[in-house]
Tab-separated table of C-alpha atoms (C1' of nucleotides) in Angstrom:
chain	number	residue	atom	x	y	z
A	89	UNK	CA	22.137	-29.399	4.948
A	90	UNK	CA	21.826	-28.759	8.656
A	91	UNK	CA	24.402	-25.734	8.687
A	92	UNK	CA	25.390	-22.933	10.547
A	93	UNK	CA	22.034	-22.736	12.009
A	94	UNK	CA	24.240	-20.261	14.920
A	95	UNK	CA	26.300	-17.934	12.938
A	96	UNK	CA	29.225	-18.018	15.196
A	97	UNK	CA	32.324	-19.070	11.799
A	98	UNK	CA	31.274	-16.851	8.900
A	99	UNK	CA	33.217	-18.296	6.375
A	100	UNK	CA	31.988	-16.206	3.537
A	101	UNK	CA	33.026	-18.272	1.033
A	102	UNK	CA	29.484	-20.137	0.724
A	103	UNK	CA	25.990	-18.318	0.640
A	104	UNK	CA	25.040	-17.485	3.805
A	105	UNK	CA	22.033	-20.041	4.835
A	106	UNK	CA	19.642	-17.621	7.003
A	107	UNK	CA	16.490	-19.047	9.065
A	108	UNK	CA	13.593	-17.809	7.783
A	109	UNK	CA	11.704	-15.662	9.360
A	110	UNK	CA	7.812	-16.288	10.275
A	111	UNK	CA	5.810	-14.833	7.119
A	112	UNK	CA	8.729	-16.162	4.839
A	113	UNK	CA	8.250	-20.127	5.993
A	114	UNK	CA	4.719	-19.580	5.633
A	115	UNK	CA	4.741	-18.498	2.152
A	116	UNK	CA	7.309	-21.410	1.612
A	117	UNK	CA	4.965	-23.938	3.284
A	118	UNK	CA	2.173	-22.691	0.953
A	119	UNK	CA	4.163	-23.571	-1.984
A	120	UNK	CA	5.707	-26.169	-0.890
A	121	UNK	CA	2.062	-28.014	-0.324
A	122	UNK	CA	1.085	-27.302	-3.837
A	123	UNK	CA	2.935	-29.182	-6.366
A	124	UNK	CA	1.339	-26.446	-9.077
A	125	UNK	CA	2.455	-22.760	-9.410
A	126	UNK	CA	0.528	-20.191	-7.202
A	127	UNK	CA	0.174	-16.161	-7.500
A	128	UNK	CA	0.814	-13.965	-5.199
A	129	UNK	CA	-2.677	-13.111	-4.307
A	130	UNK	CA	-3.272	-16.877	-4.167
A	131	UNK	CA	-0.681	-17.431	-1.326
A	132	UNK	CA	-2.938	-14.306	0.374
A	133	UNK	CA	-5.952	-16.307	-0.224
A	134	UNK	CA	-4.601	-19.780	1.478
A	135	UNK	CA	-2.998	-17.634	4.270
A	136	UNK	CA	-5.679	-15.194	5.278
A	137	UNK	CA	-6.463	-17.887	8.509
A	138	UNK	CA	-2.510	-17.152	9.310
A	139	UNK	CA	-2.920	-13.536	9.841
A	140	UNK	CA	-1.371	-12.080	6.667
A	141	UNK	CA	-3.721	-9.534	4.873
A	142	UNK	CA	-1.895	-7.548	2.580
A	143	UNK	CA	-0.425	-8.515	-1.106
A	144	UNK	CA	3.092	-6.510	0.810
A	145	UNK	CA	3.541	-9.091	2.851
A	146	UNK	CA	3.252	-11.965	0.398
A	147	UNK	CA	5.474	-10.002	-1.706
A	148	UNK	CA	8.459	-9.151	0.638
A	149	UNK	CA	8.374	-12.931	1.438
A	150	UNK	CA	8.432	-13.968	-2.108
A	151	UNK	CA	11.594	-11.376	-2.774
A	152	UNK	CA	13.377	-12.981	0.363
A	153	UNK	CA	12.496	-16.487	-0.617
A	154	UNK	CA	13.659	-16.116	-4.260
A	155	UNK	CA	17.004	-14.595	-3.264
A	156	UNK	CA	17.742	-17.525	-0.862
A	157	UNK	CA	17.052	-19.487	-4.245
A	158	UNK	CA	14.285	-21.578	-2.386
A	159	UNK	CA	11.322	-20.195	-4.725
A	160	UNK	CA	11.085	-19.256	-8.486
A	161	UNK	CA	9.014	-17.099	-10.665
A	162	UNK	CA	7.347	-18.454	-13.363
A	163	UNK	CA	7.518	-14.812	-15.955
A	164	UNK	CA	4.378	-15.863	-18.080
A	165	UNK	CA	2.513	-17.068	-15.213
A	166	UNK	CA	2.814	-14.294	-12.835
A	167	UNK	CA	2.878	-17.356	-10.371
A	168	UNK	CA	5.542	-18.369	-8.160
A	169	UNK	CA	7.095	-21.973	-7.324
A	170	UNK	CA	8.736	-23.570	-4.996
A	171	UNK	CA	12.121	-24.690	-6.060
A	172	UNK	CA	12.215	-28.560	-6.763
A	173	UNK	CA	16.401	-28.852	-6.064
A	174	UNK	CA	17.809	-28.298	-2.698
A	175	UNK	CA	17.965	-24.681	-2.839
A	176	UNK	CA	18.788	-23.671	-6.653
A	177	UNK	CA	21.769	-21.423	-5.386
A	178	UNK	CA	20.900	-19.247	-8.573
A	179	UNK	CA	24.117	-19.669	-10.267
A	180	UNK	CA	22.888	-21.735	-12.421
A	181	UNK	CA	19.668	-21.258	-15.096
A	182	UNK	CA	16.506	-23.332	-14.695
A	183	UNK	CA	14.429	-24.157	-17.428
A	184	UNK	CA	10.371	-24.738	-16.853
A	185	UNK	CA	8.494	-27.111	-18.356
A	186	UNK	CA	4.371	-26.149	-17.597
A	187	UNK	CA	1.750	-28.354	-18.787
A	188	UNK	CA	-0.966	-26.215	-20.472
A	189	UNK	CA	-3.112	-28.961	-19.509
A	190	UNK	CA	-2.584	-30.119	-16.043
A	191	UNK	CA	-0.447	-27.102	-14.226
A	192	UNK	CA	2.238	-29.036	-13.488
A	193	UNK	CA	5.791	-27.545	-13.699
A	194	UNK	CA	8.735	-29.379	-13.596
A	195	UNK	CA	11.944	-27.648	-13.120
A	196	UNK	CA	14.985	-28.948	-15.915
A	197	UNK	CA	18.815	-27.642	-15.032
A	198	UNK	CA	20.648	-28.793	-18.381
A	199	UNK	CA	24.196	-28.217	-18.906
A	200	UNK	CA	23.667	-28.246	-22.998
A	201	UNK	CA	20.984	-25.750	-22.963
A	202	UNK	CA	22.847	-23.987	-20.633
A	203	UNK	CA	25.918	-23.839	-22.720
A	204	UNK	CA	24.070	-22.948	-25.958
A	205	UNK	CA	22.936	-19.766	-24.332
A	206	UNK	CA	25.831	-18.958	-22.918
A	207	UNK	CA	27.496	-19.441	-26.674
A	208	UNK	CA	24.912	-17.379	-28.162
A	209	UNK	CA	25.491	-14.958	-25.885
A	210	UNK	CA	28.807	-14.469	-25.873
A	211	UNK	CA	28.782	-14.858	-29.676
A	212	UNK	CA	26.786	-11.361	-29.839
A	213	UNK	CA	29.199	-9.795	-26.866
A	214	UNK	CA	26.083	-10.020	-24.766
A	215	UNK	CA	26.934	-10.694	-21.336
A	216	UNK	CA	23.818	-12.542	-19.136
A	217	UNK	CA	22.811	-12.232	-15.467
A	218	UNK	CA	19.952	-13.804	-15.270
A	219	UNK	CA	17.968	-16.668	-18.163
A	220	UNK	CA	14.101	-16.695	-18.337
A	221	UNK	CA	13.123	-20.327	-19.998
A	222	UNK	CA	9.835	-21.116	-19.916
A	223	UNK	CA	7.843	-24.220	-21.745
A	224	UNK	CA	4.570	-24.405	-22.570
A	225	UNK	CA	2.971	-27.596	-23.699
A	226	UNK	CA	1.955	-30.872	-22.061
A	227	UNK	CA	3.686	-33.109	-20.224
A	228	UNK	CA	4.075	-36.838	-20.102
A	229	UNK	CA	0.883	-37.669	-18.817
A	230	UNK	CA	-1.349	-35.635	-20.372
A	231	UNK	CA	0.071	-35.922	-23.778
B	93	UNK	CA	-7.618	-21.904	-42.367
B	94	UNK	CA	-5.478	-24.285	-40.396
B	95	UNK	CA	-1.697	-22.985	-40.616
B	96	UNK	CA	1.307	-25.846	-40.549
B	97	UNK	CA	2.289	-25.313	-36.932
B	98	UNK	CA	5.636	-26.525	-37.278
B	99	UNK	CA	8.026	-27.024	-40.432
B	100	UNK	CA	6.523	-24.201	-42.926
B	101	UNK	CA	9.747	-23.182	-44.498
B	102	UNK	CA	9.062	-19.122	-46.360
B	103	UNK	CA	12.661	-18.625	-45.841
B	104	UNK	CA	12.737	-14.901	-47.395
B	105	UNK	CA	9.164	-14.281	-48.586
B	106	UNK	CA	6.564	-13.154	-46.608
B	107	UNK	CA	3.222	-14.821	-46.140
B	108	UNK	CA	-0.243	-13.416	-46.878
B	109	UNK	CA	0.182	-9.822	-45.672
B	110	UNK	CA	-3.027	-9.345	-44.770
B	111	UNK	CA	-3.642	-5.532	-44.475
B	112	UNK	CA	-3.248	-4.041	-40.940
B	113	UNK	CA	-6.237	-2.187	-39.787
B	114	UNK	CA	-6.156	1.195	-38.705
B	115	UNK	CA	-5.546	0.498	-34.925
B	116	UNK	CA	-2.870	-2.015	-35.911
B	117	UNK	CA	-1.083	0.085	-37.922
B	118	UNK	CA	-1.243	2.489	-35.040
B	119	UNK	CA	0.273	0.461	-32.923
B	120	UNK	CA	2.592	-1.476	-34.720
B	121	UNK	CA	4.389	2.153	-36.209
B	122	UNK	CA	4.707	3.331	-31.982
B	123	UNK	CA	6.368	0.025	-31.616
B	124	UNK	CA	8.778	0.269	-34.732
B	125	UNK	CA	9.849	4.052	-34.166
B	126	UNK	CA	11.352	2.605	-30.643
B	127	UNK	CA	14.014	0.309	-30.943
B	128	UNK	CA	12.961	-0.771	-27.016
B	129	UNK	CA	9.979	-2.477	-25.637
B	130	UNK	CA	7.264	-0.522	-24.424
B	131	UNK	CA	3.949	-1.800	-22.689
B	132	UNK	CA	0.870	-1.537	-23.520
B	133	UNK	CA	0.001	1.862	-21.858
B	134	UNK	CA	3.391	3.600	-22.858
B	135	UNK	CA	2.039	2.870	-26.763
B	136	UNK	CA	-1.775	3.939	-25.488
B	137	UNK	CA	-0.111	6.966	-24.176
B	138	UNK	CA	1.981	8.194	-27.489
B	139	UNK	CA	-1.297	7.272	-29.649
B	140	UNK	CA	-3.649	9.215	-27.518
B	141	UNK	CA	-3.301	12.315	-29.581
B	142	UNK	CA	-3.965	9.876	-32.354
B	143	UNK	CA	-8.044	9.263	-30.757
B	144	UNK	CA	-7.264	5.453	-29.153
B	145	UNK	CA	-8.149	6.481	-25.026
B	146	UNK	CA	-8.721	2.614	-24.250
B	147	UNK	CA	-6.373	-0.380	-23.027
B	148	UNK	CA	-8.024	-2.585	-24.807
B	149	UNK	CA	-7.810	-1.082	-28.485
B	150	UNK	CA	-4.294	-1.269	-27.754
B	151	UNK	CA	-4.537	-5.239	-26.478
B	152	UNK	CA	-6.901	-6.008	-29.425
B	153	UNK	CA	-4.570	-4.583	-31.977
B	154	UNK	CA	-1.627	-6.251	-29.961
B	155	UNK	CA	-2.932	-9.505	-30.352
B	156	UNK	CA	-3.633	-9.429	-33.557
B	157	UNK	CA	-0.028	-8.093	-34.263
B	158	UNK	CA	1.234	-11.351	-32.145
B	159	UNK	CA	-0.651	-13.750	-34.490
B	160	UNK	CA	0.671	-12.034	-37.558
B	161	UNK	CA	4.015	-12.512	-36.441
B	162	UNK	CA	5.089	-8.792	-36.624
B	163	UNK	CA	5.256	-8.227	-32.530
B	164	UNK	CA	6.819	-10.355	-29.923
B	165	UNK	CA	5.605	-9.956	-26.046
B	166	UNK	CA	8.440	-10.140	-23.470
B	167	UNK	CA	7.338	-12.074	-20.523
B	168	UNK	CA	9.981	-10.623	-18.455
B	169	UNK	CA	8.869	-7.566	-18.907
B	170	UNK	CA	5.428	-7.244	-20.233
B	171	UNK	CA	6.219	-5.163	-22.368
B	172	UNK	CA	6.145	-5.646	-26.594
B	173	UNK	CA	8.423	-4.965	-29.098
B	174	UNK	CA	8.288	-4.683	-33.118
B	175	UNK	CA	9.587	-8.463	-34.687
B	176	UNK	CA	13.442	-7.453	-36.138
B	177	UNK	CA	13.088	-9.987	-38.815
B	178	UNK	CA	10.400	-10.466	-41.379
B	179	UNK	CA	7.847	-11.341	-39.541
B	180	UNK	CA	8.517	-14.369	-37.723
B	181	UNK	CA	5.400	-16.100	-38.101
B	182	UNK	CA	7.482	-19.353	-38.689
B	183	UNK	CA	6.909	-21.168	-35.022
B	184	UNK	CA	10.548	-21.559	-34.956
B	185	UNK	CA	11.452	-20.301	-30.935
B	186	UNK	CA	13.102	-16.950	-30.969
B	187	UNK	CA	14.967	-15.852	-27.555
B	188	UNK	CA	16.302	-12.172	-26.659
B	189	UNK	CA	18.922	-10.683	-25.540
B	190	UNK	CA	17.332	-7.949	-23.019
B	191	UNK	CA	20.202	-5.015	-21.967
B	192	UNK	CA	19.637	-3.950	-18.600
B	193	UNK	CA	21.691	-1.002	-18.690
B	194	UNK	CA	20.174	0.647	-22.034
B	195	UNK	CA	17.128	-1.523	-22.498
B	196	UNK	CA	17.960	-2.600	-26.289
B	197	UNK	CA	16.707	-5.788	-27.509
B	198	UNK	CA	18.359	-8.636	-29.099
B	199	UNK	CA	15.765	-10.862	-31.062
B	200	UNK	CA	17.980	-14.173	-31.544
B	201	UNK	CA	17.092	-17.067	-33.673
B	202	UNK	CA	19.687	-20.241	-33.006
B	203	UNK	CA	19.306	-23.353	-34.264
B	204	UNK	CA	21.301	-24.562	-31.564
B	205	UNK	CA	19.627	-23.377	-28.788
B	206	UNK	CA	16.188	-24.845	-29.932
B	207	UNK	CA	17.914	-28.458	-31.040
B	208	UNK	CA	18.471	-28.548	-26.881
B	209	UNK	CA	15.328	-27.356	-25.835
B	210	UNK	CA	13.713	-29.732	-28.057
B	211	UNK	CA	15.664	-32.455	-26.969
B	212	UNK	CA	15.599	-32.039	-23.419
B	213	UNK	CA	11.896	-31.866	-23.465
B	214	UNK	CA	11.786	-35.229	-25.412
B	215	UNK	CA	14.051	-36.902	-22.977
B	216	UNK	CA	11.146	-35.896	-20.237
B	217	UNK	CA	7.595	-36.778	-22.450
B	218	UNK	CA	7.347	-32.849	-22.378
B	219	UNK	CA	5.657	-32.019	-25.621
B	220	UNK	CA	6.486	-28.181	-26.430
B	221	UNK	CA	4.065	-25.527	-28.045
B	222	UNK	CA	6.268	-22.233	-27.538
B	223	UNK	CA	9.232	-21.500	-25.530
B	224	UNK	CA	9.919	-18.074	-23.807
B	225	UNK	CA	13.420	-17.697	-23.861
B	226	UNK	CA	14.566	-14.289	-22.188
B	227	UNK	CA	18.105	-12.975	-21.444
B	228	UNK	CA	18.935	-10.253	-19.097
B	229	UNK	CA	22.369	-8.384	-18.726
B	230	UNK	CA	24.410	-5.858	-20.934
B	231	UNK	CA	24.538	-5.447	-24.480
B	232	UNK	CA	27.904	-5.471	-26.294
B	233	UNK	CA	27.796	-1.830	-25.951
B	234	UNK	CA	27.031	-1.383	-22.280
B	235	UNK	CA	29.013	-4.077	-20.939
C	38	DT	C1'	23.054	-0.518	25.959
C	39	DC	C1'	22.849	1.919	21.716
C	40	DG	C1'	22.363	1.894	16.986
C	41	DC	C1'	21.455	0.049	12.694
C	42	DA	C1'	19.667	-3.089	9.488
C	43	DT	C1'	15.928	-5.928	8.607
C	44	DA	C1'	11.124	-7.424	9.148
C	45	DT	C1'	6.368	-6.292	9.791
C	46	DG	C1'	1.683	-4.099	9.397
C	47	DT	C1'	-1.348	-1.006	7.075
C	48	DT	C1'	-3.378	2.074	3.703
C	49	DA	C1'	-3.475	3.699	-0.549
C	50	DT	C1'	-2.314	3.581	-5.197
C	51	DA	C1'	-0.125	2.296	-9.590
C	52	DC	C1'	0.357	-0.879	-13.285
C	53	DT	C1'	-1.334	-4.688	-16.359
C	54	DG	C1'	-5.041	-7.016	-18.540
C	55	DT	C1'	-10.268	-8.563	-19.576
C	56	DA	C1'	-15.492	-8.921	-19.610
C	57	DA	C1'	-19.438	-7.412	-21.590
C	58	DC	C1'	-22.053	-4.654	-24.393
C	59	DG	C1'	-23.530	-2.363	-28.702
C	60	DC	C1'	-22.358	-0.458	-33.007
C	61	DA	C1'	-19.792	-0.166	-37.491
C	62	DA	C1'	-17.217	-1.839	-41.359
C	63	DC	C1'	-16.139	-5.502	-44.349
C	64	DC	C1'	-17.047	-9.584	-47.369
C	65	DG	C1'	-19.113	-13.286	-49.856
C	66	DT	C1'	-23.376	-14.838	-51.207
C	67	DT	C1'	-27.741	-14.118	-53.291
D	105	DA	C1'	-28.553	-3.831	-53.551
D	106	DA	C1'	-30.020	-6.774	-49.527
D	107	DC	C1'	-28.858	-10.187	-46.441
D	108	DG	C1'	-26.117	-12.367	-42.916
D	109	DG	C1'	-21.767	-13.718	-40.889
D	110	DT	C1'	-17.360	-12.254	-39.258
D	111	DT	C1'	-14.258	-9.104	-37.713
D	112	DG	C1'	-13.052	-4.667	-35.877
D	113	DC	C1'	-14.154	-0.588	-32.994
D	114	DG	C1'	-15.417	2.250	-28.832
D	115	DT	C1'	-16.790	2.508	-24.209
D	116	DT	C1'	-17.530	1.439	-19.350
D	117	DA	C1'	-16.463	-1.144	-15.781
D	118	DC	C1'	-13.762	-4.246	-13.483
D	119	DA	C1'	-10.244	-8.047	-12.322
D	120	DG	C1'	-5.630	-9.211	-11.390
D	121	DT	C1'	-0.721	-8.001	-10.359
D	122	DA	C1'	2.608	-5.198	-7.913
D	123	DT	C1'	4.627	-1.231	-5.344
D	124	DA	C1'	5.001	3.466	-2.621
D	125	DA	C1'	5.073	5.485	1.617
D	126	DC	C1'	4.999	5.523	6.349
D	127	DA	C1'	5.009	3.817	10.982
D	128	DT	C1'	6.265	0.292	14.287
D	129	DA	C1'	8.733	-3.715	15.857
D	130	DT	C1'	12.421	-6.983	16.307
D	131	DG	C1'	16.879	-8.908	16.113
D	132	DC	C1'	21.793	-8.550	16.185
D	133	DG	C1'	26.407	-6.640	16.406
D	134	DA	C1'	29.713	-3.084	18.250
DNA sequence: TCGCATATGTTATACTGTAACGCAACCGTT
DNA sequence: AACGGTTGCGTTACAGTATAACATATGCGA
């Protein structure tokens, strides 16, 4: 994955893999060290000894770090995660699993699922961006 | 008191209408006369001439809506919307189809769909409760 | 270098949702 | 009808989530 670390060949073919900058790998450390979903005011909280202060700044990082495709939102959370692939490229949908009990959120790419929405869709003429699936229940352990 | 969670097949009929309260009805009318989701505050706003000034008459009544069957919430969008089918208080997973262009809603119920996210939670121990299953893109009339 | 796009810092504010309290209406039992 | 439990209602205050607006800084390409 070590690529084009100096942009010198844009071959534009690919997504572009930009460094991150300073407040962005921070936020992406702070997820990355919790296996469980945080909030945005939660990142503040663990990142207030960094220097970051304002929600603003967690927020512009999040928005950066989920177009790269390196962190996801969990919708009925209001929490954030960081991505368990190498860099979900965002092409395809991700499904969530989150354990009501324990936190934990484990992050399903299914090609059946995946096709069944896009059949549904396209069986209504509706044409999808972007899939929300979110699971709520318990996972293997704590069933 | 305890309800079959899963399996209670009223195909057509509907169960035990219990009577919508005043604040209820309130509510659930704002949410039927638009065919898009509002939140919370848009449907405090349009009943404010009707005496309800506080979130949380419209959250109580909300909720109570939710249980019933007759309103779905939209993660995505927190935001509600008024239940297209007979009030889908069968636990069967529901998805929709969420135009970004004209803001319509799709409520879709597909067997298919749910067969896969069943079975891809039982191939990973994940034991489901509810699935939030929301589409964004353009409707077969704004694509 | 200049110029532009992007990133950052800060303050203030908007939007979404609940806690806690007391009172009122309803309902099933005496 | 009186009691007592449950549910609903109204209000104030507040917690939690997210963005607007503006100013400054930094990097990178022409």
């Amino acid at each position: 994955m070590a690529k084009a670390e100096m942009g010198h060949d844009h071959a534009h073919s690919y997504e572009a893999p930009t460094k991150l900058t300073r407040n962005q790998s921070m936020v992406f450390s702070a997820l990355r060290e919790q296996e469980k979903p945080l909030t945005a005011y939660a990142i503040l909280d663990r990142l207030r000894g960094d220097g970051l202060r304002a929600p603003l700044q967690i927020y512009r990082a999040l928005d950066k770090l989920m177009e790269k495709g390196l962190v996801h939102r969990l919708e009925s959370l209001n929490a954030f995660v960081a991505c368990q692939h190498e860099a979900c490229s965002g092409h395809s949908t991700v499904a969530f699993a989150i354990c009501e009990n324990c936190g934990l959120v484990d992050e399903i790419e299914d090609e059946a699922v995946n096709r069944e929405i896009e059949r549904v869709s396209r069986e209504r003429g509706f044409l999808p961006t972007r899939a929300t699936v979110e699971l709520k229940g318990l996972c293997a352990e704590c069933r």
